Coordinates of C-alpha atoms in Angstrom, one line a residue:
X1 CA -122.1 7.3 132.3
X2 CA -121.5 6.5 129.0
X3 CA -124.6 8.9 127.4
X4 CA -123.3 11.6 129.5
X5 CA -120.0 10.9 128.5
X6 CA -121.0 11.4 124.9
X7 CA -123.4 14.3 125.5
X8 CA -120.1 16.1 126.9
X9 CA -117.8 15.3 123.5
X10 CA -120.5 16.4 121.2
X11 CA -118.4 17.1 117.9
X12 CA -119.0 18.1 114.5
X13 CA -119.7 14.8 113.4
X14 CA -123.4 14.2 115.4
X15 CA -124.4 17.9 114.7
X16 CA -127.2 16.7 112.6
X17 CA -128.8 16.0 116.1
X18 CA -132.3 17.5 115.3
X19 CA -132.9 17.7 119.5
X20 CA -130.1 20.8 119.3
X21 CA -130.8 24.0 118.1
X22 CA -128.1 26.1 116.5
X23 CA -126.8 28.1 118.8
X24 CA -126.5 24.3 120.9
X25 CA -124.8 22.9 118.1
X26 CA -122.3 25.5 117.2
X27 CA -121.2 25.7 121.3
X28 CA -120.9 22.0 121.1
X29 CA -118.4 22.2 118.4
X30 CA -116.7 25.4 119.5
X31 CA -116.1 23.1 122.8
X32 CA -114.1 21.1 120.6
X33 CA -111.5 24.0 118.7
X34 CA -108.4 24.9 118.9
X35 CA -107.0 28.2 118.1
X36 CA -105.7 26.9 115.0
X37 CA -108.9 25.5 114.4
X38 CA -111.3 28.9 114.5
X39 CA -108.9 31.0 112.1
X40 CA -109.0 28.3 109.7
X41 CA -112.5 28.7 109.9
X42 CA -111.9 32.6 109.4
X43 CA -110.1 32.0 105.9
X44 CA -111.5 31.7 102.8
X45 CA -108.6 30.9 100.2
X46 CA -108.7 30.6 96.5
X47 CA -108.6 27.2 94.9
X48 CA -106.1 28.0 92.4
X49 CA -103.2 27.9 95.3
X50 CA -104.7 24.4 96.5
X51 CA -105.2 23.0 93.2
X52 CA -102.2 20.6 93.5
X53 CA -102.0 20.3 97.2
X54 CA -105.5 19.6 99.0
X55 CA -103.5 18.1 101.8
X56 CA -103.2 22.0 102.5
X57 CA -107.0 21.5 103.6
X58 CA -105.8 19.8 106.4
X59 CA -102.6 20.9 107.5
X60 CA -103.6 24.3 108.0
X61 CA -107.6 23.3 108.9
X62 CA -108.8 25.6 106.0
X63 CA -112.5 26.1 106.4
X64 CA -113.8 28.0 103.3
X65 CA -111.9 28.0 99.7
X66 CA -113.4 30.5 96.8
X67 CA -113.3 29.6 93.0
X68 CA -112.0 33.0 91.2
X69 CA -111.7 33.9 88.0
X70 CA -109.1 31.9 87.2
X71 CA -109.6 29.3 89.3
X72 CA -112.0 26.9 86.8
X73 CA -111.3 23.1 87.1
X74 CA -109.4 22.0 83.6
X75 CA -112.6 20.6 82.1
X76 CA -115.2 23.6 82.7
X77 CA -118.2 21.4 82.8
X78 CA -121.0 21.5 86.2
X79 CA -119.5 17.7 86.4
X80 CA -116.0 18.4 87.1
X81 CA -117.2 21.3 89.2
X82 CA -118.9 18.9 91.3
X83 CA -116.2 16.3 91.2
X84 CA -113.8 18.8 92.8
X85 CA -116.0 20.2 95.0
X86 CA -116.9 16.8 96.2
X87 CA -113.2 15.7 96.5
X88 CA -112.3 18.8 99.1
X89 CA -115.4 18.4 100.9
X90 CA -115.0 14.9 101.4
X91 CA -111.0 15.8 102.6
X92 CA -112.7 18.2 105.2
X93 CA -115.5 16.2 106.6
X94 CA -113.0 13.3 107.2
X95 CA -110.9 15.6 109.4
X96 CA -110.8 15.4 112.9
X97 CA -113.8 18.1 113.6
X98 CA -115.6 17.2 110.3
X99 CA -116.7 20.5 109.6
X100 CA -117.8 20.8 105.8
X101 CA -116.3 23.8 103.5
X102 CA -118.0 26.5 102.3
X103 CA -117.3 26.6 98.8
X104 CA -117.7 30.2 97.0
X105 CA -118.0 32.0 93.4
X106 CA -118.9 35.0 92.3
X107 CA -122.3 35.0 90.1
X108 CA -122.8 38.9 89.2
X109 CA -125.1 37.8 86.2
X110 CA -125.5 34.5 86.5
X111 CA -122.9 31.6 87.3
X112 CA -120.7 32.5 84.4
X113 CA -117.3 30.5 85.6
X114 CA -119.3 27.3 83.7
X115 CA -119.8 26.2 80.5
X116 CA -123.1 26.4 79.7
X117 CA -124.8 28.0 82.5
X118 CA -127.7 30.3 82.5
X119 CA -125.7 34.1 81.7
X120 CA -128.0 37.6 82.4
X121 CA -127.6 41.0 81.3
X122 CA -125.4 42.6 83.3
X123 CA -127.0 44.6 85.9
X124 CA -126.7 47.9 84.5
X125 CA -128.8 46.5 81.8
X126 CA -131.7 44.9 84.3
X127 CA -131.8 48.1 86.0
X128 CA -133.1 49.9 82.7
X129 CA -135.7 47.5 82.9
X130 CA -137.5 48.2 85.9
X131 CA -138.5 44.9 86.4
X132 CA -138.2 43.5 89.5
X133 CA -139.9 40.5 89.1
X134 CA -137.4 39.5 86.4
X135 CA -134.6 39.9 88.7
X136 CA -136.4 38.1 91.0
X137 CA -136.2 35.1 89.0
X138 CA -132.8 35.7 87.9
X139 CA -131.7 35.1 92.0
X140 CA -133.3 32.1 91.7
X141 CA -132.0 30.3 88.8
X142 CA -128.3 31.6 90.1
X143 CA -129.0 30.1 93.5
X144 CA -129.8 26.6 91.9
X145 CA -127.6 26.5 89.1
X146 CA -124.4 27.7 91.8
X147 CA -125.8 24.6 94.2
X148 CA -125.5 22.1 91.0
X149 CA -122.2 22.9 91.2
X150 CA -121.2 22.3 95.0
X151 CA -120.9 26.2 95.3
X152 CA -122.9 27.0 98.3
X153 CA -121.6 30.6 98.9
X154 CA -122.4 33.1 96.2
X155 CA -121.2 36.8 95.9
X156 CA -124.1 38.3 94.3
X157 CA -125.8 41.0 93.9
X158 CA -123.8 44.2 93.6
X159 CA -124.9 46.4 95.7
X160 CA -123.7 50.1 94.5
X161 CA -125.0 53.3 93.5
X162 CA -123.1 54.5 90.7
X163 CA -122.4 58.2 90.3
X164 CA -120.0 58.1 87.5
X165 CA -119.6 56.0 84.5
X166 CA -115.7 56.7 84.6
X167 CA -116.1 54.2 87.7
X168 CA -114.6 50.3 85.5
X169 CA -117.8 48.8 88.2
X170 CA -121.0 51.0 86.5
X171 CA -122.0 47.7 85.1
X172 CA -122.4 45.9 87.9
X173 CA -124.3 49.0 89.4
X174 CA -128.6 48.6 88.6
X175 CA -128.0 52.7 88.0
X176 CA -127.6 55.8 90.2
X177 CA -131.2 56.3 91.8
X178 CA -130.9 54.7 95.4
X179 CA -134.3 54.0 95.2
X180 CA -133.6 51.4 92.3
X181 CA -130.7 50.3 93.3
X182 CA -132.6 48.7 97.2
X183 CA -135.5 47.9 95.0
X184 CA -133.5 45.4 92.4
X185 CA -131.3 44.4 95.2
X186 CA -134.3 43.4 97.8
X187 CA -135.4 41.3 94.5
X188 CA -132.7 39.1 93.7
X189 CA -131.9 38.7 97.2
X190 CA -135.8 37.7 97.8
X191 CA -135.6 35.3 95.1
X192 CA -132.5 33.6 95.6
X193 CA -133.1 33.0 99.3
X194 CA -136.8 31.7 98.7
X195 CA -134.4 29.0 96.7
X196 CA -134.7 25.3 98.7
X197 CA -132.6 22.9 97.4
X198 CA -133.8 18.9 96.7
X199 CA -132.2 18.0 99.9
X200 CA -134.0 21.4 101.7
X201 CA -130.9 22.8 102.3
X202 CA -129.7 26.4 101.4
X203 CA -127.5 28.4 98.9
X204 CA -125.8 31.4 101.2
X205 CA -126.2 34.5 99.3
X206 CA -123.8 37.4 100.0
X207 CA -124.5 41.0 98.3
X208 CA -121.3 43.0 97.2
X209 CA -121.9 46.0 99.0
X210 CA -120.0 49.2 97.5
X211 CA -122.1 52.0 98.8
X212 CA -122.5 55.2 96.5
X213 CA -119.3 55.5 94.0
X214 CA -117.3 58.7 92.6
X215 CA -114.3 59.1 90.5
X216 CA -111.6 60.3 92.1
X217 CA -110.3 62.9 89.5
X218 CA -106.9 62.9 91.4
X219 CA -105.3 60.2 89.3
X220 CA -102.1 60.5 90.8
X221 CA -102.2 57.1 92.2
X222 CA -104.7 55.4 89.4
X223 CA -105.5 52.2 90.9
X224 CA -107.5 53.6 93.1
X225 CA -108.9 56.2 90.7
X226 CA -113.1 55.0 92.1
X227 CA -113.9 55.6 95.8
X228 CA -117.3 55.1 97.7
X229 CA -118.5 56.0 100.4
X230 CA -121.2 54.7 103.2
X231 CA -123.3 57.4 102.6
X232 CA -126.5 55.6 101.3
X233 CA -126.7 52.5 103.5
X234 CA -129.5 53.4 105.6
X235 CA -131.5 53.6 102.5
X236 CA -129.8 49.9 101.7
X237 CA -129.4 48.5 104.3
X238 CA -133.1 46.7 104.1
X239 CA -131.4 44.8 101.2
X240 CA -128.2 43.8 103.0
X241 CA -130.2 42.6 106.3
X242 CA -132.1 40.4 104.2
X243 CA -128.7 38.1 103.4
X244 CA -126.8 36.3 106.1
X245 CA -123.5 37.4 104.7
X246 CA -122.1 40.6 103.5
X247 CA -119.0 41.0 101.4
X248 CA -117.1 44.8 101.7
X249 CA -116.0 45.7 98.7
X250 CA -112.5 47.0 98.4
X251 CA -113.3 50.4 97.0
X252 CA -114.9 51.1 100.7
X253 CA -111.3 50.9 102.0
X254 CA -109.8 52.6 98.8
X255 CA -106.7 55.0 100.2
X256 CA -107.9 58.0 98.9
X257 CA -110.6 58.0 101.3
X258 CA -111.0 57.4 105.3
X259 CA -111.4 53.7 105.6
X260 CA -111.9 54.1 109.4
X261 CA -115.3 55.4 108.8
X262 CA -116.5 52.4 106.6
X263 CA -115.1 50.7 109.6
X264 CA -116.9 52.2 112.0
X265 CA -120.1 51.4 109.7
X266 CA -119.0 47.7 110.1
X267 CA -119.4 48.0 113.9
X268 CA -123.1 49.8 113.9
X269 CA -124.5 47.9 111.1
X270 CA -123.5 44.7 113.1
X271 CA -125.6 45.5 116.3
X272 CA -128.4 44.3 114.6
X273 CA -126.9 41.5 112.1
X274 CA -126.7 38.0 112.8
X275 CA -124.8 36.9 109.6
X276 CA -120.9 37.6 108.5
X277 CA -119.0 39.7 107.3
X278 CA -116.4 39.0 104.4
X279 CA -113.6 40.9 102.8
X280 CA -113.0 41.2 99.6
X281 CA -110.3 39.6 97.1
X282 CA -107.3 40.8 99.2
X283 CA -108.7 43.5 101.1
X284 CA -105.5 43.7 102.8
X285 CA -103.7 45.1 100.4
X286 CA -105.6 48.4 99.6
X287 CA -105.1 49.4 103.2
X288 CA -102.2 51.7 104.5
X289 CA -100.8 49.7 106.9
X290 CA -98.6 47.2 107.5
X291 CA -100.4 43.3 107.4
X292 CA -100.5 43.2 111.2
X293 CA -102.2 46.3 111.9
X294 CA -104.9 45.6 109.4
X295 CA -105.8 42.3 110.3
X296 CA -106.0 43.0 114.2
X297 CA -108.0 46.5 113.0
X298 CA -110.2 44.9 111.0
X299 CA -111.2 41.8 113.2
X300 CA -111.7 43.8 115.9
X301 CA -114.2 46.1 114.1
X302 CA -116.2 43.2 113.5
X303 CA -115.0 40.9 110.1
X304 CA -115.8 37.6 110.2
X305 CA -114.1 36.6 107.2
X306 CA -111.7 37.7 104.9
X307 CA -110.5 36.6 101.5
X308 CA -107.0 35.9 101.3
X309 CA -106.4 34.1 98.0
X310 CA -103.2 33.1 98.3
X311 CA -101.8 34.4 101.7
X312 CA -103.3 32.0 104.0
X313 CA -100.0 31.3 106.1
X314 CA -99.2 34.5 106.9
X315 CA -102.7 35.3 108.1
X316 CA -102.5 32.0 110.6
X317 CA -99.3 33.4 111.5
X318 CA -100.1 36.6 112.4
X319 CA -103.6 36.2 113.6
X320 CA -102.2 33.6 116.4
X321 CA -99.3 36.5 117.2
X322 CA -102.2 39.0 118.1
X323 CA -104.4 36.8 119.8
X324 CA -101.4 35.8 122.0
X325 CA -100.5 39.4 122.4
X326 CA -104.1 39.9 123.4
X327 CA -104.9 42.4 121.0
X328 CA -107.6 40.1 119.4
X329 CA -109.6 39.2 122.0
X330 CA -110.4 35.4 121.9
X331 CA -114.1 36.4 122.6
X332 CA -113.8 38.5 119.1
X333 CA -112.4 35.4 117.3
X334 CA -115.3 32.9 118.8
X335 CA -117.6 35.4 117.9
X336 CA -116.9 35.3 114.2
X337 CA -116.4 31.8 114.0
X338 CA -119.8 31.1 115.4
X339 CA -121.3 33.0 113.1
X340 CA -119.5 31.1 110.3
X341 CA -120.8 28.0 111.4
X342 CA -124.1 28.9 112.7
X343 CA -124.7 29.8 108.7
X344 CA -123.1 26.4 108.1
X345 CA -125.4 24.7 110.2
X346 CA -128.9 26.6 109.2
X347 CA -128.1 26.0 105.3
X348 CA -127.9 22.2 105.6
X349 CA -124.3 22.0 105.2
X350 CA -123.8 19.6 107.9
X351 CA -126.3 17.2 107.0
X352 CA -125.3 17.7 103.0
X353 CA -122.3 18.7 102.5
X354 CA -121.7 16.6 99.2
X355 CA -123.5 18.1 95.9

């Protein structure tokens, strides 16, 4: 009785079990969640609104935090990176379920939040060269110089075709041939996933997708002067099936455009995608509706997980409110949240989660 006893409480804390695959080891733990527990797991916050309070970690069972632009520890060295990364994860893993963080930067050309790290041309710049192999290698120094850190998620590459250099994101762009743009994508993302860490875990790369970019010469509402469209992902979308996470950039959802056809994207591209889907830096805001509306639209058409620096309360708050109104489903939610930790699990996170 006892072994069955134990088989049946299966947490996140004997997940290493190497008799379990996966998808057995992600239902054990879903077994184990509250409600409160999976949208945690759906938020990835930024550090700078934590920096004082990691308690937060735990109060509100936060499950992924992001280190911004601003968001650099004090002393900008890789060793107080991996102190505080270290000090939340070991604030998380001593939690009740013991599910690990997945700490994120962006690394657009290179991991250029820390002193001394390895910096790249910008991609504009690597596009001119037409060398592939040398972006190749750039994906894998970034993957192991982000894991020397503690970062395990990393935003990179940009994945846009630039159609006007009016657009402030052309150098992120590798040019405005589609052709180029999947061939220098497929490379980096190539060589940063052939990356296996010491301990033969995995860094989690996540492309920027953007899709092809104009200038909207209707400036009457200049923030949102760039918009983009969908219009070349079947020529890219080799490049983004290749990652196991996807980040939406916010120009997709820009409101001079129809975001409910990049939404609609987001439902056909994942019929044949295993990994997650993540927001960008307060999505929520470049949408014309109000916060409710989004978030329940937006789930439903298939985000995973979205990137809410600083709002983190008010998502809880209203994600619980639609669940409970049924208008997102609890099969929706449990669906994101296993693929969250499904990647959690397959990069080593579990068995590693320290740096």
């Amino acid at each position: 009785f006892p072994a069955l006893f134990f088989s049946l409480t299966l947490s996140a804390q004997n997940v290493q079990s190497q008799a379990l695959s996966p998808e057995e080891q992600v239902n054990g733990i879903m077994k184990t969640m509250t409600i409160d527990d999976k949208i945690g797991q759906m938020l990835l916050i930024d550090y700078s609104t934590i920096r004082n309070n990691f308690n937060d970690i735990v109060n509100y069972k936060i499950g992924n935090i992001h280190f911004g632009a601003d968001s650099d520890p004090f002393l900008n060295t890789s060793g107080a990176w991996v102190t505080i990364c270290d000090s939340m994860q070991t604030i998380a893993i001593a939690s009740n379920l013991k599910i690990p963080l997945l700490l994120s930067t962006d690394a657009i050309h290179g991991h250029s939040n820390v002193s001394n790290a390895t910096i790249f041309p910008q991609n504009i710049g690597l596009g001119c060269t037409r060398n592939a192999r040398l972006v190749e290698e750039e994906g894998k120094i970034t993957a192991f110089e982000t894991a020397a850190t503690g970062i395990r998620l990393v935003f990179c590459p940009e994945i846009a075709v630039t159609n006007d250099i009016r657009w402030g994101g052309s150098y992120l762009s590798y040019g405005e041939n589609v052709s180029l743009v999947s061939q220098m994508g497929n490379a980096f993302i190539n060589g940063f996933n052939s990356t296996v860490l010491p301990d033969n875990g995995k860094v989690l790369g996540c492309p920027k997708f953007s899709g092809s970019v104009k200038f909207n010469k209707d400036a009457s509402e200049i923030r949102y002067c760039a918009t983009s469209d969908n219009s070349v992902s079947v020529t890219l979308d080799s490049s983004l099936k290749k990652s196991n996470a996807i980040l939406l950039s916010s120009t997709l959802f820009s409101r001079k455009q129809s975001s409910q056809n990049n939404l609609d994207y987001i439902q056909k591209f994942k019929n044949n995608f295993k990994g997650i889907i993540i927001t960008d830096w307060e999505l929520t805001n470049t949408l014309q509706d109000d916060y409710y509306n989004i978030l329940k639209t937006a789930i439903n058409a298939g985000v995973d997980l979205f990137m809410e620096p600083s709002s983190y309360k008010l998502f809880i708050e209203n994600i619980k409110k639609a669940n409970t109104a049924g208008e997102i489903p609890t099969s929706r939610i449990d669906d994101a949240v296993k693929r969250i930790l499904t990647q959690k699990i397959k990069m080593g996170l579990f068995r590693h989660p320290l740096s």
